[in-house]
Short mmCIF file of C-alpha atoms in Angstrom, two decimals:
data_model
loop_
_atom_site.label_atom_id
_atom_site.label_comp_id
_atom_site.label_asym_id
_atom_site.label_seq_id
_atom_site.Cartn_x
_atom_site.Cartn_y
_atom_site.Cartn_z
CA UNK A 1 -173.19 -79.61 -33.29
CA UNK A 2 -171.69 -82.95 -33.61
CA UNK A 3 -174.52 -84.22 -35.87
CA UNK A 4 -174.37 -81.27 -38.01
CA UNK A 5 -170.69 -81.44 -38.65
CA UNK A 6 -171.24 -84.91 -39.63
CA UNK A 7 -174.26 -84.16 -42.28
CA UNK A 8 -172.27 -81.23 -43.79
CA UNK A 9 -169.26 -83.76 -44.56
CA UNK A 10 -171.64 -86.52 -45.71
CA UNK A 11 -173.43 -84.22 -47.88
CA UNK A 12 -169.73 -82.50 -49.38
CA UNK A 13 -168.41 -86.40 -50.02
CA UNK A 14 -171.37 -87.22 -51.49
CA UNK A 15 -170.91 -84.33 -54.19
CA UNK A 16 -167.65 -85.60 -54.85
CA UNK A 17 -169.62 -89.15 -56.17
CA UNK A 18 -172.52 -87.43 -58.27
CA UNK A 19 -171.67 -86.84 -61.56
CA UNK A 20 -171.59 -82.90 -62.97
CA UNK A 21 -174.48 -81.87 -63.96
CA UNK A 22 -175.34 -78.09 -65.44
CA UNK A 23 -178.48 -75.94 -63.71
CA UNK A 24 -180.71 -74.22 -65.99
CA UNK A 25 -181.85 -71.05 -65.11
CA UNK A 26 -185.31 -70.20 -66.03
CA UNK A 27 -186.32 -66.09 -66.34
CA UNK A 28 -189.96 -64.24 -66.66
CA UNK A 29 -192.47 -62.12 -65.59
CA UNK A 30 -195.92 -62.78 -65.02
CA UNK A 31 -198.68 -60.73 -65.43
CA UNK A 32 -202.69 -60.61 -65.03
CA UNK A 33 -203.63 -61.42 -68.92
CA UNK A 34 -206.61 -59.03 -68.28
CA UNK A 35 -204.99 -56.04 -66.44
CA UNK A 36 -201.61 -56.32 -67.07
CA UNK A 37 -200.11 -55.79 -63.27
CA UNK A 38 -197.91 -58.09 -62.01
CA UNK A 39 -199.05 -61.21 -59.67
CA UNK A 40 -197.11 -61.67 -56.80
CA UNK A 41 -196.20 -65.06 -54.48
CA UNK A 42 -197.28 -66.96 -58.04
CA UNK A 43 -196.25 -70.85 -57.50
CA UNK A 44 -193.76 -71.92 -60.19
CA UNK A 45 -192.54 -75.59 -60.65
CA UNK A 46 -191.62 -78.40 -62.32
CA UNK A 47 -194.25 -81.36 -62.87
CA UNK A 48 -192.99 -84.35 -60.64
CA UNK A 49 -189.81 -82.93 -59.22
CA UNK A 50 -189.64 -80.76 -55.66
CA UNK A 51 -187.99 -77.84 -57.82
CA UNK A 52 -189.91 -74.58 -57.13
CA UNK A 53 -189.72 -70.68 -56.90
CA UNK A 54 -192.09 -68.18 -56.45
CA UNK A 55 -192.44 -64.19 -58.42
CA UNK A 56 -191.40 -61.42 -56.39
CA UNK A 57 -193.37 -57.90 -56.02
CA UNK A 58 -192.90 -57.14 -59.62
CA UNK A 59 -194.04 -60.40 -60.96
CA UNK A 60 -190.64 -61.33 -61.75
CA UNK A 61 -189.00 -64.78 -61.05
CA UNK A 62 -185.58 -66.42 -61.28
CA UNK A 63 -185.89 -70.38 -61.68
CA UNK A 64 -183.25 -72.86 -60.72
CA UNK A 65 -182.97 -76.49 -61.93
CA UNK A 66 -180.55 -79.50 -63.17
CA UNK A 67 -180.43 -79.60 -66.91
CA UNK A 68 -181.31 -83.20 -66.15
CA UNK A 69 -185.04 -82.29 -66.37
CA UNK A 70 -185.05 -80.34 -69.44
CA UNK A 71 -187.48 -82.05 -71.26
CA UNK A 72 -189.96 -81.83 -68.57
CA UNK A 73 -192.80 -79.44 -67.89
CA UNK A 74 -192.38 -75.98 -66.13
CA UNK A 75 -196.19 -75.03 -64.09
CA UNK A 76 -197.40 -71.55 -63.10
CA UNK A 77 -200.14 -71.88 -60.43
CA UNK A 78 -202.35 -68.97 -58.84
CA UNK A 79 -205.21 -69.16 -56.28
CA UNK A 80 -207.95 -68.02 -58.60
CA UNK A 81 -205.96 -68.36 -61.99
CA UNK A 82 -205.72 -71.03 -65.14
CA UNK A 83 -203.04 -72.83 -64.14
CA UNK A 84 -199.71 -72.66 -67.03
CA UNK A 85 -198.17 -75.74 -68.37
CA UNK A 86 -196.25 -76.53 -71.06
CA UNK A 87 -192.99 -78.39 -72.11
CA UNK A 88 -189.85 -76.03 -71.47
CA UNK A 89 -187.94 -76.31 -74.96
CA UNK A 90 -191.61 -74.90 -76.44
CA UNK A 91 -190.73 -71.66 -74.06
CA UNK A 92 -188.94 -68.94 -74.15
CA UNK A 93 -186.38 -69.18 -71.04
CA UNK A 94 -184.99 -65.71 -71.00
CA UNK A 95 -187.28 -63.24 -70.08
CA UNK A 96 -190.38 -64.53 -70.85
CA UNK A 97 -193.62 -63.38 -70.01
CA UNK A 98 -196.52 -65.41 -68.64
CA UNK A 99 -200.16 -63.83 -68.64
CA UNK A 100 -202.37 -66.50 -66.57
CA UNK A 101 -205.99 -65.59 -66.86
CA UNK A 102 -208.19 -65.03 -64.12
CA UNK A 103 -211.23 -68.12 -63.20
CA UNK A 104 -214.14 -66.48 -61.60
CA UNK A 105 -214.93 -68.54 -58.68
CA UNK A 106 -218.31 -70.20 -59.30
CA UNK A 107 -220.00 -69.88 -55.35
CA UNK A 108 -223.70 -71.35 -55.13
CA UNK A 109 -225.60 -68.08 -53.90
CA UNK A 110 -226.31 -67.95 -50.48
CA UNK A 111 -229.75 -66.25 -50.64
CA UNK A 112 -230.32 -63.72 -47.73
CA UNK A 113 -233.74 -63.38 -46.54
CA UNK A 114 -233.12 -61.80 -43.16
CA UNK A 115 -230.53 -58.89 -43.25
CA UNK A 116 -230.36 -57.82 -39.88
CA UNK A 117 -227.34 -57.30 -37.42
CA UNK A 118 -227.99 -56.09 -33.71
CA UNK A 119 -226.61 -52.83 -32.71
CA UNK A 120 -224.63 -54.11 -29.62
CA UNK A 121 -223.27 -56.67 -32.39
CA UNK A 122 -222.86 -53.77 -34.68
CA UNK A 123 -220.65 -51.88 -32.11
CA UNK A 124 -218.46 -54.92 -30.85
CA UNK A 125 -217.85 -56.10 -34.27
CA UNK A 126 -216.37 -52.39 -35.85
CA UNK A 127 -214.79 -52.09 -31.70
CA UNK A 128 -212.40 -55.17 -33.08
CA UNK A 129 -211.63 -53.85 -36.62
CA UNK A 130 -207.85 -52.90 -36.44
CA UNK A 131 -206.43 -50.32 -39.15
CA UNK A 132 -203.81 -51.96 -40.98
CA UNK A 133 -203.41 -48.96 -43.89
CA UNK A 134 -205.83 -46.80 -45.75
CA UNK A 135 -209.22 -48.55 -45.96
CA UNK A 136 -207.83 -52.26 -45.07
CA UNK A 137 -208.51 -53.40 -41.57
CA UNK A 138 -208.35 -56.84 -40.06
CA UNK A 139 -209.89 -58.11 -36.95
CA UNK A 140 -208.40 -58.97 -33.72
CA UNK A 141 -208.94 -62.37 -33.78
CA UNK A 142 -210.26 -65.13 -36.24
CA UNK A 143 -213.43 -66.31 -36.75
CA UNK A 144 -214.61 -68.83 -34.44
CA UNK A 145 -216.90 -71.56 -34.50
CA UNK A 146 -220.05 -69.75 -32.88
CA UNK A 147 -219.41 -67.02 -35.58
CA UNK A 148 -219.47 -69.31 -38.34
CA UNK A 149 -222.18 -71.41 -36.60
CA UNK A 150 -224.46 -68.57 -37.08
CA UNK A 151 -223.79 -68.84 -40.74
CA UNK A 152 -224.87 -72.26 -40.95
CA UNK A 153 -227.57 -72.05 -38.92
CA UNK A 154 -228.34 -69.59 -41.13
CA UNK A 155 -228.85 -71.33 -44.00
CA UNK A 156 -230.85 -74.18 -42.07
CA UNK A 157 -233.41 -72.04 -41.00
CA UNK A 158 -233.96 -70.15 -44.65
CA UNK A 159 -233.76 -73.53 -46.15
CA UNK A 160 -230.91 -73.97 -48.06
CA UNK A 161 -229.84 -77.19 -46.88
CA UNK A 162 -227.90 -78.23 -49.08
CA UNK A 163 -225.50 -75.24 -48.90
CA UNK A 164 -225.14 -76.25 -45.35
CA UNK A 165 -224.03 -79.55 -45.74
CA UNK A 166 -221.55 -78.35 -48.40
CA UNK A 167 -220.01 -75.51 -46.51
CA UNK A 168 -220.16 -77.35 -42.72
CA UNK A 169 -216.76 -78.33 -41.56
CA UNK A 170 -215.50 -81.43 -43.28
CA UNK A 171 -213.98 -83.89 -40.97
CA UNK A 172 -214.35 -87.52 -43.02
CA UNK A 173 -210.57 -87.75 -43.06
CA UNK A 174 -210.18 -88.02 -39.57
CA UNK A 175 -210.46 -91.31 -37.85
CA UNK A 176 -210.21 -92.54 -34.24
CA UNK A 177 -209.43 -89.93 -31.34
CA UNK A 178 -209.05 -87.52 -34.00
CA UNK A 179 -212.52 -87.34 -35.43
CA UNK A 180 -213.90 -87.91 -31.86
CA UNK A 181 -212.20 -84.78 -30.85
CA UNK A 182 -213.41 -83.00 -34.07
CA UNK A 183 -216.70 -84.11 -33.35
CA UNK A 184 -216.84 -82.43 -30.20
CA UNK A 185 -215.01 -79.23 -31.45
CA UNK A 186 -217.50 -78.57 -34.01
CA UNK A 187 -220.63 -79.22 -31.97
CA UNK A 188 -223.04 -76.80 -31.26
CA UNK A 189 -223.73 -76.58 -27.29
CA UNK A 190 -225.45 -74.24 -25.41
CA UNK A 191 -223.37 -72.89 -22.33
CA UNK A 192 -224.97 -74.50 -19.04
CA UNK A 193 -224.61 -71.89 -16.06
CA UNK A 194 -224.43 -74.58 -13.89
CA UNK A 195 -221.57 -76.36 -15.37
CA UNK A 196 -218.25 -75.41 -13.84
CA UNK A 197 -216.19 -76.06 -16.45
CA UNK A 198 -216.63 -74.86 -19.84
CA UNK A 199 -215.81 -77.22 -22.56
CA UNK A 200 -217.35 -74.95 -25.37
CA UNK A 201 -215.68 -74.89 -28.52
CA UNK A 202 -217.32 -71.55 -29.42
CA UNK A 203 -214.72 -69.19 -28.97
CA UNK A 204 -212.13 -70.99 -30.43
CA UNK A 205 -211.22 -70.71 -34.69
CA UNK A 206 -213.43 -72.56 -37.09
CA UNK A 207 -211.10 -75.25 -38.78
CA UNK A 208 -211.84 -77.69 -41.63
CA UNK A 209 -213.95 -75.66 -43.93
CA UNK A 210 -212.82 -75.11 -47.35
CA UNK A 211 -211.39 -72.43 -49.22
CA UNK A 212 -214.72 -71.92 -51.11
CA UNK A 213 -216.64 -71.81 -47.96
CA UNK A 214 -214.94 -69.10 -46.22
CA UNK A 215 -215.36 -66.73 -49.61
CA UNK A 216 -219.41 -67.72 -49.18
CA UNK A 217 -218.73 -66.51 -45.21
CA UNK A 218 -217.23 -63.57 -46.32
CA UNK A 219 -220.15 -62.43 -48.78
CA UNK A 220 -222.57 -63.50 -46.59
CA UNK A 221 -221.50 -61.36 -43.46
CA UNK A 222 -221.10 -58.74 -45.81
CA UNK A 223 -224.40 -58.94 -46.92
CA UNK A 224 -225.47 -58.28 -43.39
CA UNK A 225 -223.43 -55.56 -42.62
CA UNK A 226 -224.17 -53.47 -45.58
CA UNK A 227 -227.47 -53.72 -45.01
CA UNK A 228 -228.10 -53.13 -41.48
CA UNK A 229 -230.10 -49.87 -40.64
CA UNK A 230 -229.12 -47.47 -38.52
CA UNK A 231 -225.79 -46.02 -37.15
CA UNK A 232 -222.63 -47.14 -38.57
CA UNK A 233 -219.16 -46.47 -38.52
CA UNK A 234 -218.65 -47.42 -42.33
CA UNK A 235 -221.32 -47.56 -45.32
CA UNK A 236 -220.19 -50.63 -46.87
CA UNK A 237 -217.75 -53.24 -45.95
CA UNK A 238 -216.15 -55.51 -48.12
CA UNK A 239 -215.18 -58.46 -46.02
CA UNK A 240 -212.29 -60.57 -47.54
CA UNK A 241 -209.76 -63.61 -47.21
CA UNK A 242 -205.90 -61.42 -46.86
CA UNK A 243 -203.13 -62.04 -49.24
CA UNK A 244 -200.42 -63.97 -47.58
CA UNK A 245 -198.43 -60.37 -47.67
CA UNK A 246 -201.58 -58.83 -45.94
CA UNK A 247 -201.51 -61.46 -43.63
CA UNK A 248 -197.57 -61.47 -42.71
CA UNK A 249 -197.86 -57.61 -41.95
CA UNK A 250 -200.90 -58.02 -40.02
CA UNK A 251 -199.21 -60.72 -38.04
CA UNK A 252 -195.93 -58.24 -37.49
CA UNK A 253 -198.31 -55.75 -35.96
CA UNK A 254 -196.19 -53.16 -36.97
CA UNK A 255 -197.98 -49.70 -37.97
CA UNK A 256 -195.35 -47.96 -39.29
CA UNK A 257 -194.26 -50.41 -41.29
CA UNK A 258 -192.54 -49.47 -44.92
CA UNK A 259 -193.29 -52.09 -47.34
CA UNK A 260 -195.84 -55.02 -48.20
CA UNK A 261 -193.12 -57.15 -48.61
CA UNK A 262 -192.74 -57.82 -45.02
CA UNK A 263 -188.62 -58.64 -44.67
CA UNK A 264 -188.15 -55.17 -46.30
CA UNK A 265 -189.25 -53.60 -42.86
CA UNK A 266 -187.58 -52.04 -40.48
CA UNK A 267 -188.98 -52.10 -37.00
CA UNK A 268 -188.59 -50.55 -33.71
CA UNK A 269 -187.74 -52.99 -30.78
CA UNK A 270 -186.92 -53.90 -27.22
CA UNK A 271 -184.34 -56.10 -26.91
CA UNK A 272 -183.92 -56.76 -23.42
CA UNK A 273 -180.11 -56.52 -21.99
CA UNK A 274 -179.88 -59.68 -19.97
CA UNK A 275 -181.75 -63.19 -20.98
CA UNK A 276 -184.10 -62.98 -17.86
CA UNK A 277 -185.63 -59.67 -18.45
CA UNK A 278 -188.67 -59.87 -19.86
CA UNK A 279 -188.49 -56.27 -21.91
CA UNK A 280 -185.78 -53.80 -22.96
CA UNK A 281 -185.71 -50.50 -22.03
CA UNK A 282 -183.62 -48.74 -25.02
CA UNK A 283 -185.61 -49.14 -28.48
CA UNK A 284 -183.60 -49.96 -31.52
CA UNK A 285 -184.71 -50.08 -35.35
CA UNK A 286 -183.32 -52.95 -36.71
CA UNK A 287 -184.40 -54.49 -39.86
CA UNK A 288 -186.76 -57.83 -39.75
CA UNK A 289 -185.00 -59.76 -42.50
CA UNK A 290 -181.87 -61.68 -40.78
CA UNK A 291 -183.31 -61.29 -37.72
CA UNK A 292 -185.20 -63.55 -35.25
CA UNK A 293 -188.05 -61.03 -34.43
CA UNK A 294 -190.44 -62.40 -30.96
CA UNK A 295 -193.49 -61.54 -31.29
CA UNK A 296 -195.15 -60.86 -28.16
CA UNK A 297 -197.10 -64.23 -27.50
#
């Protein structure tokens, strides 16, 4: 407490020193220049300075800055999107609106010559879909390195080697103890029933693959759902990376939950009376913004 005390009166006398300076405030929308809906959690900056914001559920976005930087460059940034730039006294600063236009994502075609899933796999793989809402389920756990290892073994064995060595985990920036570890994280070993301890890698996340390799994952396992004979629980699956907002509310684990916009949520709780119980016995709904909400782990 001492420390923070200290900062806080550094930080006020300091102010006193700086000269005034004005903040401009920056106002828009931003939409999909195709389909006209808002994009949401769009990146919004300034070019060289650590001034940023982000657009809210309606595309909207307030922007805060010293007049200082005026002159500068204001950048809208989108996974998937032509990133904006452009000088801010060429913009409109009050309400403007900002249509970014979408970049298909250019993916070298995995080609799929063998399209079959087992049943058993079949079963345990729909066994850990969970329902998050409507038709959007995630599973119970990510995808791990003997999951993904199937993909690239994949494409060894139909011969499309050099999609394997683009999508295999990248670990060239690692060095020393690092990349030794990464080494042995990402190699493929067959369990030993003799050994009595297991230090498999399989089960555990895949890690270091890029952004455009886990899109070619996702088509590819999709590819072999779809079109797997026999009994299924759905006809086609989509498999897809979430949006962060998917993501938060399938990290709350909440089913009843009210809104996409996860601190909008009220949730029902346990808060246990005394600091060494380990669960509460009354529920309470109390909302998840301004509160420190454990999750279970």
């Amino acid at each position: 407490m001492r420390t923070l005390l200290l900062l806080l009166f550094l930080m006020s006398f300091s102010s006193l020193l700086l000269p005034a300076q004005e903040n401009i405030i920056v106002t828009g929308k931003i939409l999909d220049s195709k389909t006209k809906l808002p994009l949401v959690s769009v990146n919004i900056g300034l070019k060289g300075h650590p001034y940023s914001t982000s657009s809210d559920e309606q595309g909207n976005f307030t922007f805060l800055f010293p007049d200082a930087f005026l002159n500068d460059s204001l950048f809208i940034s989108y996974i998937g999107y032509r990133t904006f730039s452009d000088k801010l006294f060429d913009l409109d600063l009050t309400g403007g609106v900002f249509k970014l236009e979408e970049v298909p994502t250019l993916l070298d075609e995995v080609t799929i010559l063998e399209k079959r899933l087992y049943k058993f796999e079949i079963r345990r793989l729909e066994s850990s879909l969970k329902l998050i809402k409507g038709n959007l389920y995630v599973f119970d756990s990510e995808v791990t390195n003997k999951e993904y290892n199937q993909f690239l073994g994949y494409l060894l064995q139909s011969n499309q080697k050099s999609l394997y060595l683009k999508f295999k985990p990248d670990i060239s920036r690692y060095e020393g103890s690092m990349l030794t570890f990464f080494k042995g994280y990402h190699l493929q070993e067959a369990k030993s029933k003799d050994a009595k301890y297991d230090t498999d890698y399989g089960d555990y996340p895949v890690v270091n693959i890029s952004h455009e390799a886990a899109i070619a994952y996702c088509e590819w396992f999709s590819g072999l759902y779809n079109d797997t004979k026999g009994k299924k629980k759905f006809s086609t699956i989509r498999f897809r990376l979430p949006t962060v907002k998917e993501w938060q509310i399938a990290a709350l684990g909440y089913s009843k939950f009210q809104s996409w916009n996860v601190e909008e949520n009220m949730v029902e709780v346990r808060i246990p009376r005394y600091p060494d119980d380990e669960a509460g016995v009354k529920k309470r709904i109390i909302p998840v913004k301004g509160n420190e909400i454990l999750y279970p782990w």
